Amino acid sequence: MISGFHYTPNQERDASEHRRVFRYHRTKQKEDKISLLSPTFRPHPKQPKPFILNDCFLYIVCKKQFKKHMDISIRTQQLNSLFSYDKKTDLADSHLEIIPFRFTQTIGASEINEFQKELTGTDFCPVTDNHIQENKTFTYTVFAPSEKEKRDKAIILLHGLNERTWEKYLTWAEYLAQNTGKPVILFPIAFHMNRTPSRWCNPRETLSWANIRKSEINDLSNSTFANVALSSRLSNNPLRFYASGRESIYNLWQLVLEIKEGKHPLFKEDASINLFAYSIGALLSQVLLLANPEKMFSDTHLFMFCGGSIFSEMDGNTRDIMDKEAFESIQKYYRHDFLEQRLLPTTFKNDFMEQAFKTMIREDVMQDHRETFFQRACNRIRAISLKKDKVMPTLGVVKALGNISNKILEEMDFPFPYSHQIPFPSRSQTDQTLVNQSFLNIFGKAAAFL
């Protein structure tokens, strides 16, 4: 028996057969021990789930189940080399598959098409958004446990703003799929990841665009080849931020409806759906739950990491998100013109999705409605913010959630240099043992909740 935990006689007998108790933070092990830093560690299904004691995860494991230590940064490189939009990939050591699926938007497609016609093009992309076919039909991938039967549960993982690759999310998806037993769907937000022309993320192309933009705007800060496409498009028309969010809500609505109706080849009818959301993906998730199309998300659990802030407290003015001019443009537009119904296109509906988004713009707008929602949903929402996160600060999350934030939100800090964009750095000067431990701490909590 372990101090603080009481087993039934049967549980004690089962536990005695396993011989060893191992702490997750050990990094040097003998032959008959294992470091639980490995994202590929998978205990036998009949073994007890991990429990928390003095902030350490412990497992009672059999020697036959041991696997060697795997560094998170190394695993990221391995997964990135295997990841493909074109074919299924077997991850034998993880007992998972990465399966690509095609998606063609239908729900809300005609409305979004008309909406996008009114958004003028940019110098590097003169066509209107409705002509960008990569955004209309695209591939998303699923990390799924290797099983033949259809699954009855899923987690949708949503990424951050101005993301062009899933690289940093691959270990996230792998860990969640392994430790929940649920398929994890990597679903791209509109005009992100593989939903844009490839030249938008080609440094040889975008560097010249960035130079032109710097020459046209005086004292422009944080303008780079990495953010020039997003910055130019938002400066050209800040309404694109909402239009892309609305389109993404429609896409998630369609995806979940296909799953619920049993039309998805991987899932059983009426499968349950939970969300893991990072950065701007958390805002999208909050709006989705507030809008709750067709009441499909009434029971959905949401875990937010480095996200969940009220819009007005976000700071996207960074070299890898957007430049200063673009950030100031969208903040001014949404905090004033958008809320006051000025300069809006004729296609606006002022419907439940728009109202849900407005709820998340400023703390003082629809505050009672927003805080009442989070109070009622507090048992199915969790959030972790990082102390040094300047993009999605803890204060912004508190303002979004209201008084119930003390139940939903936990602020954490890591014992190594990190940022919002790179919470788990792989730099050589960073102690990877600490990075691995922090990763496991965050995603252990996420897996337990989802």
Short mmCIF file of C-alpha atoms in Angstrom, two decimals:
data_model
loop_
_atom_site.label_atom_id
_atom_site.label_comp_id
_atom_site.label_asym_id
_atom_site.label_seq_id
_atom_site.Cartn_x
_atom_site.Cartn_y
_atom_site.Cartn_z
CA MET A 1 0.00 0.00 0.00
CA ILE A 2 1.24 3.48 -0.86
CA SER A 3 0.76 6.21 1.72
CA GLY A 4 -2.30 8.33 0.99
CA PHE A 5 -4.04 5.73 -1.16
CA HIS A 6 -6.17 2.80 -0.09
CA TYR A 7 -6.67 -0.25 -2.25
CA THR A 8 -9.26 -2.97 -1.99
CA PRO A 9 -7.80 -6.43 -1.28
CA ASN A 10 -8.12 -7.31 -4.97
CA GLN A 11 -6.31 -4.12 -6.01
CA GLU A 12 -3.53 -4.83 -3.50
CA ARG A 13 -3.07 -8.33 -4.88
CA ASP A 14 -2.93 -6.95 -8.45
CA ALA A 15 -0.47 -4.27 -7.42
CA SER A 16 1.84 -6.74 -5.69
CA GLU A 17 2.35 -8.53 -9.00
CA HIS A 18 4.00 -5.50 -10.63
CA ARG A 19 7.01 -5.17 -8.31
CA ARG A 20 8.05 -1.56 -8.84
CA VAL A 21 6.90 2.00 -8.31
CA PHE A 22 8.53 4.54 -10.62
CA ARG A 23 8.51 8.32 -10.45
CA TYR A 24 8.08 10.17 -13.76
CA HIS A 25 10.95 12.60 -13.17
CA ARG A 26 13.74 10.03 -13.02
CA THR A 27 15.92 10.23 -16.08
CA LYS A 28 18.63 7.64 -15.44
CA GLN A 29 17.25 4.18 -15.01
CA LYS A 30 18.59 0.68 -14.55
CA GLU A 31 17.57 -2.13 -16.88
CA ASP A 32 14.49 -2.97 -14.84
CA LYS A 33 13.23 0.62 -14.69
CA ILE A 34 11.70 3.15 -17.09
CA SER A 35 11.54 6.91 -17.33
CA LEU A 36 7.97 8.08 -17.83
CA LEU A 37 9.33 11.07 -19.71
CA SER A 38 8.73 9.08 -22.85
CA PRO A 39 5.70 10.34 -24.80
CA THR A 40 5.48 6.84 -26.22
CA PHE A 41 5.13 5.11 -22.85
CA ARG A 42 1.99 3.05 -22.87
CA PRO A 43 1.04 0.93 -19.86
CA HIS A 44 -0.91 -2.25 -20.15
CA PRO A 45 -4.67 -1.52 -20.39
CA LYS A 46 -5.36 -3.41 -17.16
CA GLN A 47 -2.85 -1.45 -15.14
CA PRO A 48 -4.18 1.28 -12.86
CA LYS A 49 -4.33 4.83 -14.21
CA PRO A 50 -1.71 7.32 -13.04
CA PHE A 51 -2.40 9.12 -9.81
CA ILE A 52 -0.93 12.28 -8.33
CA LEU A 53 1.13 12.37 -5.17
CA ASN A 54 3.22 15.43 -4.32
CA ASP A 55 2.93 16.62 -7.95
CA CYS A 56 4.52 13.42 -9.30
CA PHE A 57 2.88 10.87 -11.53
CA LEU A 58 3.56 7.35 -10.42
CA TYR A 59 2.82 4.11 -12.16
CA ILE A 60 2.96 0.56 -10.94
CA VAL A 61 4.29 -1.19 -14.00
CA CYS A 62 5.48 -4.60 -15.01
CA LYS A 63 9.08 -4.97 -16.22
CA LYS A 64 7.86 -6.41 -19.50
CA GLN A 65 6.14 -3.10 -20.32
CA PHE A 66 9.31 -0.99 -20.07
CA LYS A 67 10.34 1.32 -22.91
CA LYS A 68 13.43 3.43 -23.22
CA HIS A 69 13.43 7.14 -22.48
CA MET A 70 12.35 9.36 -25.37
CA ASP A 71 13.17 13.05 -25.47
CA ILE A 72 10.30 15.33 -26.53
CA SER A 73 12.42 17.33 -28.98
CA ILE A 74 13.76 14.16 -30.58
CA ARG A 75 10.29 12.68 -30.78
CA THR A 76 9.03 15.85 -32.47
CA GLN A 77 11.67 15.47 -35.17
CA GLN A 78 10.80 11.81 -35.63
CA LEU A 79 7.08 12.45 -35.95
CA ASN A 80 7.63 15.38 -38.29
CA SER A 81 9.67 13.18 -40.62
CA LEU A 82 6.83 10.65 -40.70
CA PHE A 83 3.87 13.03 -40.90
CA SER A 84 2.05 13.09 -44.23
CA TYR A 85 -1.12 14.59 -45.68
CA ASP A 86 -1.07 12.00 -48.46
CA LYS A 87 -0.89 8.59 -46.81
CA LYS A 88 -1.59 6.74 -43.57
CA THR A 89 1.39 6.39 -41.26
CA ASP A 90 1.78 3.60 -38.71
CA LEU A 91 3.49 4.51 -35.42
CA ALA A 92 4.32 1.01 -34.25
CA ASP A 93 6.02 2.06 -31.02
CA SER A 94 3.00 4.20 -30.07
CA HIS A 95 0.33 1.75 -31.26
CA LEU A 96 -1.16 4.65 -33.25
CA GLU A 97 -1.91 5.56 -36.84
CA ILE A 98 -1.85 8.99 -38.46
CA ILE A 99 -4.73 8.93 -40.93
CA PRO A 100 -5.44 11.69 -43.47
CA PHE A 101 -9.00 12.63 -44.44
CA ARG A 102 -10.27 15.02 -47.08
CA PHE A 103 -12.70 17.79 -46.18
CA THR A 104 -14.86 19.90 -48.48
CA GLN A 105 -16.90 22.59 -46.79
CA THR A 106 -20.65 22.52 -47.38
CA ILE A 107 -22.31 23.96 -44.27
CA GLY A 108 -22.26 27.74 -44.58
CA ALA A 109 -20.29 27.51 -47.84
CA SER A 110 -22.54 29.80 -49.90
CA GLU A 111 -22.71 32.41 -47.13
CA ILE A 112 -18.93 32.40 -46.65
CA ASN A 113 -18.43 32.59 -50.40
CA GLU A 114 -20.55 35.76 -50.62
CA PHE A 115 -18.84 37.17 -47.55
CA GLN A 116 -15.38 36.62 -49.03
CA LYS A 117 -16.26 38.30 -52.31
CA GLU A 118 -16.38 41.62 -50.45
CA LEU A 119 -12.85 41.24 -49.04
CA THR A 120 -10.47 42.83 -51.52
CA GLY A 121 -7.24 41.09 -52.46
CA THR A 122 -3.69 42.08 -51.58
CA ASP A 123 -0.71 42.84 -53.81
CA PHE A 124 0.71 39.34 -53.39
CA CYS A 125 -2.72 37.70 -53.75
CA PRO A 126 -4.97 39.91 -55.88
CA VAL A 127 -7.83 37.39 -56.10
CA THR A 128 -10.61 37.53 -53.52
CA ASP A 129 -10.66 34.90 -50.78
CA ASN A 130 -13.53 32.95 -52.31
CA HIS A 131 -11.20 31.94 -55.17
CA ILE A 132 -8.58 30.32 -52.91
CA GLN A 133 -9.42 26.66 -53.44
CA GLU A 134 -6.89 25.36 -50.90
CA ASN A 135 -9.10 26.84 -48.18
CA LYS A 136 -12.29 25.22 -49.45
CA THR A 137 -11.07 21.64 -49.86
CA PHE A 138 -8.19 20.36 -47.75
CA THR A 139 -6.77 17.45 -45.77
CA TYR A 140 -6.85 17.04 -42.00
CA THR A 141 -5.21 14.23 -40.06
CA VAL A 142 -6.17 12.04 -37.13
CA PHE A 143 -3.88 10.36 -34.57
CA ALA A 144 -5.88 7.22 -33.85
CA PRO A 145 -5.22 4.16 -31.66
CA SER A 146 -4.66 1.13 -33.89
CA GLU A 147 -8.07 -0.55 -33.83
CA LYS A 148 -10.40 -1.96 -36.44
CA GLU A 149 -13.61 -0.98 -34.69
CA LYS A 150 -15.16 2.46 -35.06
CA ARG A 151 -14.47 4.79 -32.13
CA ASP A 152 -17.10 6.42 -29.93
CA LYS A 153 -14.99 9.33 -28.67
CA ALA A 154 -12.74 11.99 -30.18
CA ILE A 155 -10.63 15.02 -29.31
CA ILE A 156 -10.28 17.92 -31.75
CA LEU A 157 -6.98 19.79 -31.41
CA LEU A 158 -7.01 23.44 -32.50
CA HIS A 159 -3.81 25.41 -33.15
CA GLY A 160 -2.64 29.02 -32.86
CA LEU A 161 -2.68 32.08 -35.12
CA ASN A 162 -0.42 32.26 -38.19
CA GLU A 163 0.55 28.59 -37.95
CA ARG A 164 1.83 26.93 -41.13
CA THR A 165 3.01 23.55 -39.83
CA TRP A 166 1.77 20.97 -37.34
CA GLU A 167 5.32 20.17 -36.22
CA LYS A 168 5.11 21.31 -32.60
CA TYR A 169 1.67 19.75 -32.18
CA LEU A 170 2.59 16.22 -33.22
CA THR A 171 3.87 15.14 -29.79
CA TRP A 172 0.84 16.84 -28.25
CA ALA A 173 -1.51 14.77 -30.39
CA GLU A 174 0.45 11.58 -29.84
CA TYR A 175 0.46 11.97 -26.07
CA LEU A 176 -3.26 12.77 -25.90
CA ALA A 177 -4.20 9.87 -28.18
CA GLN A 178 -2.10 7.40 -26.19
CA ASN A 179 -3.12 8.52 -22.76
CA THR A 180 -6.83 8.98 -23.41
CA GLY A 181 -7.30 6.16 -25.90
CA LYS A 182 -9.21 8.64 -28.08
CA PRO A 183 -8.43 9.66 -31.66
CA VAL A 184 -7.07 13.21 -31.85
CA ILE A 185 -8.17 15.25 -34.88
CA LEU A 186 -5.71 17.91 -36.06
CA PHE A 187 -8.09 20.35 -37.72
CA PRO A 188 -6.78 23.49 -39.46
CA ILE A 189 -8.36 26.91 -39.01
CA ALA A 190 -9.37 28.73 -42.21
CA PHE A 191 -6.40 30.12 -44.18
CA HIS A 192 -3.88 28.38 -41.90
CA MET A 193 -1.68 25.29 -42.17
CA ASN A 194 -2.36 23.63 -45.54
CA ARG A 195 -5.39 25.80 -46.27
CA THR A 196 -3.40 28.49 -48.13
CA PRO A 197 -1.37 28.66 -51.34
CA SER A 198 2.10 27.25 -50.67
CA ARG A 199 3.79 30.48 -51.70
CA TRP A 200 2.31 32.24 -48.63
CA CYS A 201 4.78 30.33 -46.45
CA ASN A 202 7.72 30.19 -48.83
CA PRO A 203 10.48 32.46 -47.41
CA ARG A 204 11.84 33.12 -50.90
CA GLU A 205 8.49 34.65 -51.82
CA THR A 206 7.48 36.27 -48.55
CA LEU A 207 10.80 38.00 -47.87
CA SER A 208 10.27 40.32 -50.81
CA TRP A 209 6.70 41.00 -49.67
CA ALA A 210 7.99 41.92 -46.20
CA ASN A 211 10.54 44.33 -47.69
CA ILE A 212 7.85 46.03 -49.76
CA ARG A 213 5.57 46.33 -46.71
CA LYS A 214 8.37 47.88 -44.64
CA SER A 215 9.02 50.45 -47.36
CA GLU A 216 5.33 51.42 -47.48
CA ILE A 217 4.69 51.77 -43.72
CA ASN A 218 6.88 54.04 -41.61
CA ASP A 219 8.32 52.74 -38.34
CA LEU A 220 6.83 49.30 -38.89
CA SER A 221 7.95 46.92 -36.15
CA ASN A 222 7.87 43.13 -35.99
CA SER A 223 7.40 42.76 -39.74
CA THR A 224 8.98 39.53 -40.99
CA PHE A 225 8.74 37.08 -43.87
CA ALA A 226 6.98 34.74 -41.41
CA ASN A 227 4.06 37.08 -40.66
CA VAL A 228 3.79 39.27 -43.76
CA ALA A 229 0.99 37.25 -45.40
CA LEU A 230 -1.30 37.39 -42.35
CA SER A 231 -0.30 40.99 -41.51
CA SER A 232 -0.98 42.27 -45.02
CA ARG A 233 -4.34 40.53 -45.26
CA LEU A 234 -5.53 41.82 -41.87
CA SER A 235 -4.29 45.35 -42.55
CA ASN A 236 -6.03 45.29 -45.90
CA ASN A 237 -9.31 44.34 -44.22
CA PRO A 238 -9.47 43.52 -40.47
CA LEU A 239 -12.81 41.82 -41.08
CA ARG A 240 -10.87 38.82 -42.36
CA PHE A 241 -10.15 37.80 -38.75
CA TYR A 242 -13.86 37.36 -38.04
CA ALA A 243 -14.63 35.93 -41.48
CA SER A 244 -12.00 33.20 -41.04
CA GLY A 245 -13.22 32.45 -37.53
CA ARG A 246 -16.81 32.21 -38.71
CA GLU A 247 -15.78 29.92 -41.55
CA SER A 248 -13.86 27.73 -39.08
CA ILE A 249 -16.94 27.48 -36.85
CA TYR A 250 -18.95 26.29 -39.84
CA ASN A 251 -16.23 23.76 -40.67
CA LEU A 252 -16.15 22.36 -37.13
CA TRP A 253 -19.95 22.28 -37.13
CA GLN A 254 -19.85 20.22 -40.32
CA LEU A 255 -17.12 17.88 -39.07
CA VAL A 256 -18.86 17.16 -35.77
CA LEU A 257 -22.23 16.71 -37.50
CA GLU A 258 -20.68 14.14 -39.83
CA ILE A 259 -19.30 12.31 -36.80
CA LYS A 260 -22.54 12.51 -34.82
CA GLU A 261 -24.58 11.21 -37.75
CA GLY A 262 -22.27 8.24 -38.22
CA LYS A 263 -21.04 9.44 -41.64
CA HIS A 264 -17.35 9.55 -40.70
CA PRO A 265 -15.49 6.29 -41.46
CA LEU A 266 -13.55 6.42 -38.17
CA PHE A 267 -16.35 7.09 -35.67
CA LYS A 268 -19.56 5.58 -34.39
CA GLU A 269 -22.80 7.51 -34.58
CA ASP A 270 -23.23 10.07 -31.78
CA ALA A 271 -19.59 9.84 -30.72
CA SER A 272 -18.64 12.30 -27.98
CA ILE A 273 -16.39 15.23 -28.91
CA ASN A 274 -13.94 17.09 -26.64
CA LEU A 275 -11.57 19.95 -27.49
CA PHE A 276 -7.93 20.71 -26.79
CA ALA A 277 -7.25 24.30 -27.82
CA TYR A 278 -4.09 26.36 -27.91
CA SER A 279 -3.78 30.14 -28.32
CA ILE A 280 -6.30 31.57 -30.81
CA GLY A 281 -7.77 28.07 -31.08
CA ALA A 282 -9.00 28.60 -27.51
CA LEU A 283 -10.91 31.74 -28.56
CA LEU A 284 -12.42 29.79 -31.43
CA SER A 285 -13.43 27.03 -29.00
CA GLN A 286 -15.00 29.48 -26.57
CA VAL A 287 -17.05 31.01 -29.37
CA LEU A 288 -18.02 27.52 -30.57
CA LEU A 289 -19.27 26.50 -27.13
CA LEU A 290 -21.09 29.80 -26.64
CA ALA A 291 -22.79 29.50 -30.05
CA ASN A 292 -23.37 25.73 -29.64
CA PRO A 293 -24.76 25.04 -33.15
CA GLU A 294 -27.50 22.40 -33.16
CA LYS A 295 -26.75 21.89 -29.43
CA MET A 296 -23.97 19.50 -30.40
CA PHE A 297 -21.45 20.91 -27.90
CA SER A 298 -23.57 20.95 -24.74
CA ASP A 299 -21.49 18.18 -23.14
CA THR A 300 -18.14 18.95 -24.76
CA HIS A 301 -15.10 19.26 -22.48
CA LEU A 302 -12.64 22.01 -23.37
CA PHE A 303 -9.01 22.16 -22.23
CA MET A 304 -7.25 25.43 -23.07
CA PHE A 305 -3.48 25.86 -23.01
CA CYS A 306 -1.93 29.32 -23.48
CA GLY A 307 -5.32 30.64 -24.52
CA GLY A 308 -8.75 31.71 -23.36
CA SER A 309 -8.08 35.44 -23.03
CA ILE A 310 -10.66 38.09 -23.77
CA PHE A 311 -9.79 39.50 -27.21
CA SER A 312 -8.96 43.02 -26.01
CA GLU A 313 -6.18 41.71 -23.73
CA MET A 314 -4.40 39.64 -26.37
CA ASP A 315 -1.12 40.88 -27.82
CA GLY A 316 -0.35 39.38 -31.22
CA ASN A 317 2.28 41.99 -32.09
CA THR A 318 5.19 39.56 -32.47
CA ARG A 319 7.60 38.59 -35.23
CA ASP A 320 5.97 35.22 -35.83
CA ILE A 321 2.29 36.21 -35.50
CA MET A 322 1.64 39.67 -36.96
CA ASP A 323 3.32 43.05 -37.17
CA LYS A 324 2.44 46.14 -35.15
CA GLU A 325 0.34 47.82 -37.83
CA ALA A 326 -1.83 44.74 -38.39
CA PHE A 327 -2.30 44.16 -34.67
CA GLU A 328 -3.33 47.74 -33.99
CA SER A 329 -5.72 47.59 -36.95
CA ILE A 330 -7.64 44.57 -35.71
CA GLN A 331 -7.71 45.76 -32.10
CA LYS A 332 -9.17 49.13 -33.12
CA TYR A 333 -11.63 47.59 -35.55
CA TYR A 334 -13.09 44.93 -33.26
CA ARG A 335 -13.13 46.93 -30.04
CA HIS A 336 -15.04 49.76 -31.72
CA ASP A 337 -16.29 49.53 -35.33
CA PHE A 338 -17.34 45.89 -35.16
CA LEU A 339 -19.19 46.23 -31.86
CA GLU A 340 -20.84 49.44 -32.97
CA GLN A 341 -21.96 47.91 -36.29
CA ARG A 342 -19.95 50.35 -38.39
CA LEU A 343 -18.28 49.54 -41.72
CA LEU A 344 -19.84 46.08 -41.82
CA PRO A 345 -20.75 44.28 -45.08
CA THR A 346 -24.33 43.75 -46.16
CA THR A 347 -23.88 39.99 -45.75
CA PHE A 348 -23.73 40.29 -41.96
CA LYS A 349 -26.50 38.40 -40.19
CA ASN A 350 -26.04 39.49 -36.57
CA ASP A 351 -26.89 35.91 -35.63
CA PHE A 352 -25.96 33.57 -32.76
CA MET A 353 -22.40 33.04 -34.02
CA GLU A 354 -21.74 36.76 -34.30
CA GLN A 355 -23.19 37.35 -30.85
CA ALA A 356 -20.97 34.61 -29.41
CA PHE A 357 -17.88 36.27 -30.87
CA LYS A 358 -18.91 39.71 -29.61
CA THR A 359 -19.23 38.22 -26.15
CA MET A 360 -15.46 37.51 -26.20
CA ILE A 361 -14.19 40.89 -27.49
CA ARG A 362 -14.22 43.17 -24.44
CA GLU A 363 -14.70 42.46 -20.77
CA ASP A 364 -17.56 44.97 -20.45
CA VAL A 365 -19.54 43.69 -23.47
CA MET A 366 -22.25 41.12 -22.67
CA GLN A 367 -20.38 40.41 -19.46
CA ASP A 368 -23.29 38.86 -17.55
CA HIS A 369 -24.07 36.50 -20.41
CA ARG A 370 -20.43 35.43 -20.79
CA GLU A 371 -19.74 34.91 -17.10
CA THR A 372 -23.03 33.08 -16.57
CA PHE A 373 -22.08 30.69 -19.37
CA PHE A 374 -18.67 29.92 -17.88
CA GLN A 375 -20.18 29.45 -14.41
CA ARG A 376 -22.62 26.89 -15.78
CA ALA A 377 -19.94 25.18 -17.86
CA CYS A 378 -17.17 25.31 -15.24
CA ASN A 379 -17.07 21.54 -14.70
CA ARG A 380 -16.27 20.90 -18.36
CA ILE A 381 -13.71 23.65 -18.99
CA ARG A 382 -10.12 23.85 -17.77
CA ALA A 383 -7.37 26.31 -18.68
CA ILE A 384 -3.64 26.55 -18.05
CA SER A 385 -1.88 29.86 -18.63
CA LEU A 386 1.84 30.52 -18.41
CA LYS A 387 3.23 33.25 -16.20
CA LYS A 388 5.58 34.67 -18.85
CA ASP A 389 3.06 34.47 -21.71
CA LYS A 390 2.74 37.96 -23.17
CA VAL A 391 0.46 37.01 -26.07
CA MET A 392 -2.30 35.40 -24.00
CA PRO A 393 -1.74 36.81 -20.49
CA THR A 394 -3.32 35.28 -17.42
CA LEU A 395 -5.15 38.52 -16.66
CA GLY A 396 -6.89 38.30 -20.02
CA VAL A 397 -8.12 34.78 -19.24
CA VAL A 398 -9.40 35.93 -15.84
CA LYS A 399 -11.29 38.78 -17.52
CA ALA A 400 -12.85 36.34 -19.96
CA LEU A 401 -13.93 33.78 -17.36
CA GLY A 402 -14.93 36.11 -14.52
CA ASN A 403 -15.12 34.98 -10.90
CA ILE A 404 -15.27 31.31 -11.83
CA SER A 405 -11.70 31.56 -13.15
CA ASN A 406 -10.42 30.40 -9.74
CA LYS A 407 -11.98 27.00 -10.49
CA ILE A 408 -11.21 26.78 -14.21
CA LEU A 409 -7.81 28.45 -14.53
CA GLU A 410 -4.34 27.50 -13.29
CA GLU A 411 -1.32 29.70 -13.95
CA MET A 412 1.96 27.83 -14.25
CA ASP A 413 5.59 28.73 -14.86
CA PHE A 414 8.47 26.71 -16.26
CA PRO A 415 12.05 26.59 -14.88
CA PHE A 416 13.57 27.43 -18.30
CA PRO A 417 13.24 30.20 -20.90
CA TYR A 418 10.06 29.84 -22.96
CA SER A 419 7.53 31.92 -24.84
CA HIS A 420 3.88 31.71 -25.84
CA GLN A 421 4.89 30.54 -29.31
CA ILE A 422 7.46 28.02 -28.07
CA PRO A 423 6.36 26.70 -24.65
CA PHE A 424 8.59 23.61 -24.92
CA PRO A 425 11.87 24.76 -26.49
CA SER A 426 14.35 22.36 -28.01
CA ARG A 427 17.34 24.69 -27.86
CA SER A 428 20.60 23.02 -26.88
CA GLN A 429 21.13 25.35 -23.92
CA THR A 430 17.78 24.34 -22.41
CA ASP A 431 17.76 21.42 -19.98
CA GLN A 432 15.58 18.96 -21.90
CA THR A 433 14.83 17.00 -18.75
CA LEU A 434 13.01 20.04 -17.36
CA VAL A 435 11.25 20.59 -20.68
CA ASN A 436 10.10 16.97 -20.73
CA GLN A 437 8.85 17.18 -17.16
CA SER A 438 6.91 20.37 -17.90
CA PHE A 439 5.42 18.82 -21.02
CA LEU A 440 4.24 15.80 -19.06
CA ASN A 441 2.83 17.98 -16.31
CA ILE A 442 0.71 19.99 -18.76
CA PHE A 443 -0.42 17.13 -20.93
CA GLY A 444 -0.95 14.77 -18.04
CA LYS A 445 -3.54 17.23 -16.74
CA ALA A 446 -5.05 17.62 -20.20
CA ALA A 447 -5.32 13.87 -20.79
CA ALA A 448 -6.90 13.31 -17.37
CA PHE A 449 -9.53 15.97 -18.09
CA LEU A 450 -10.30 15.01 -21.67
#
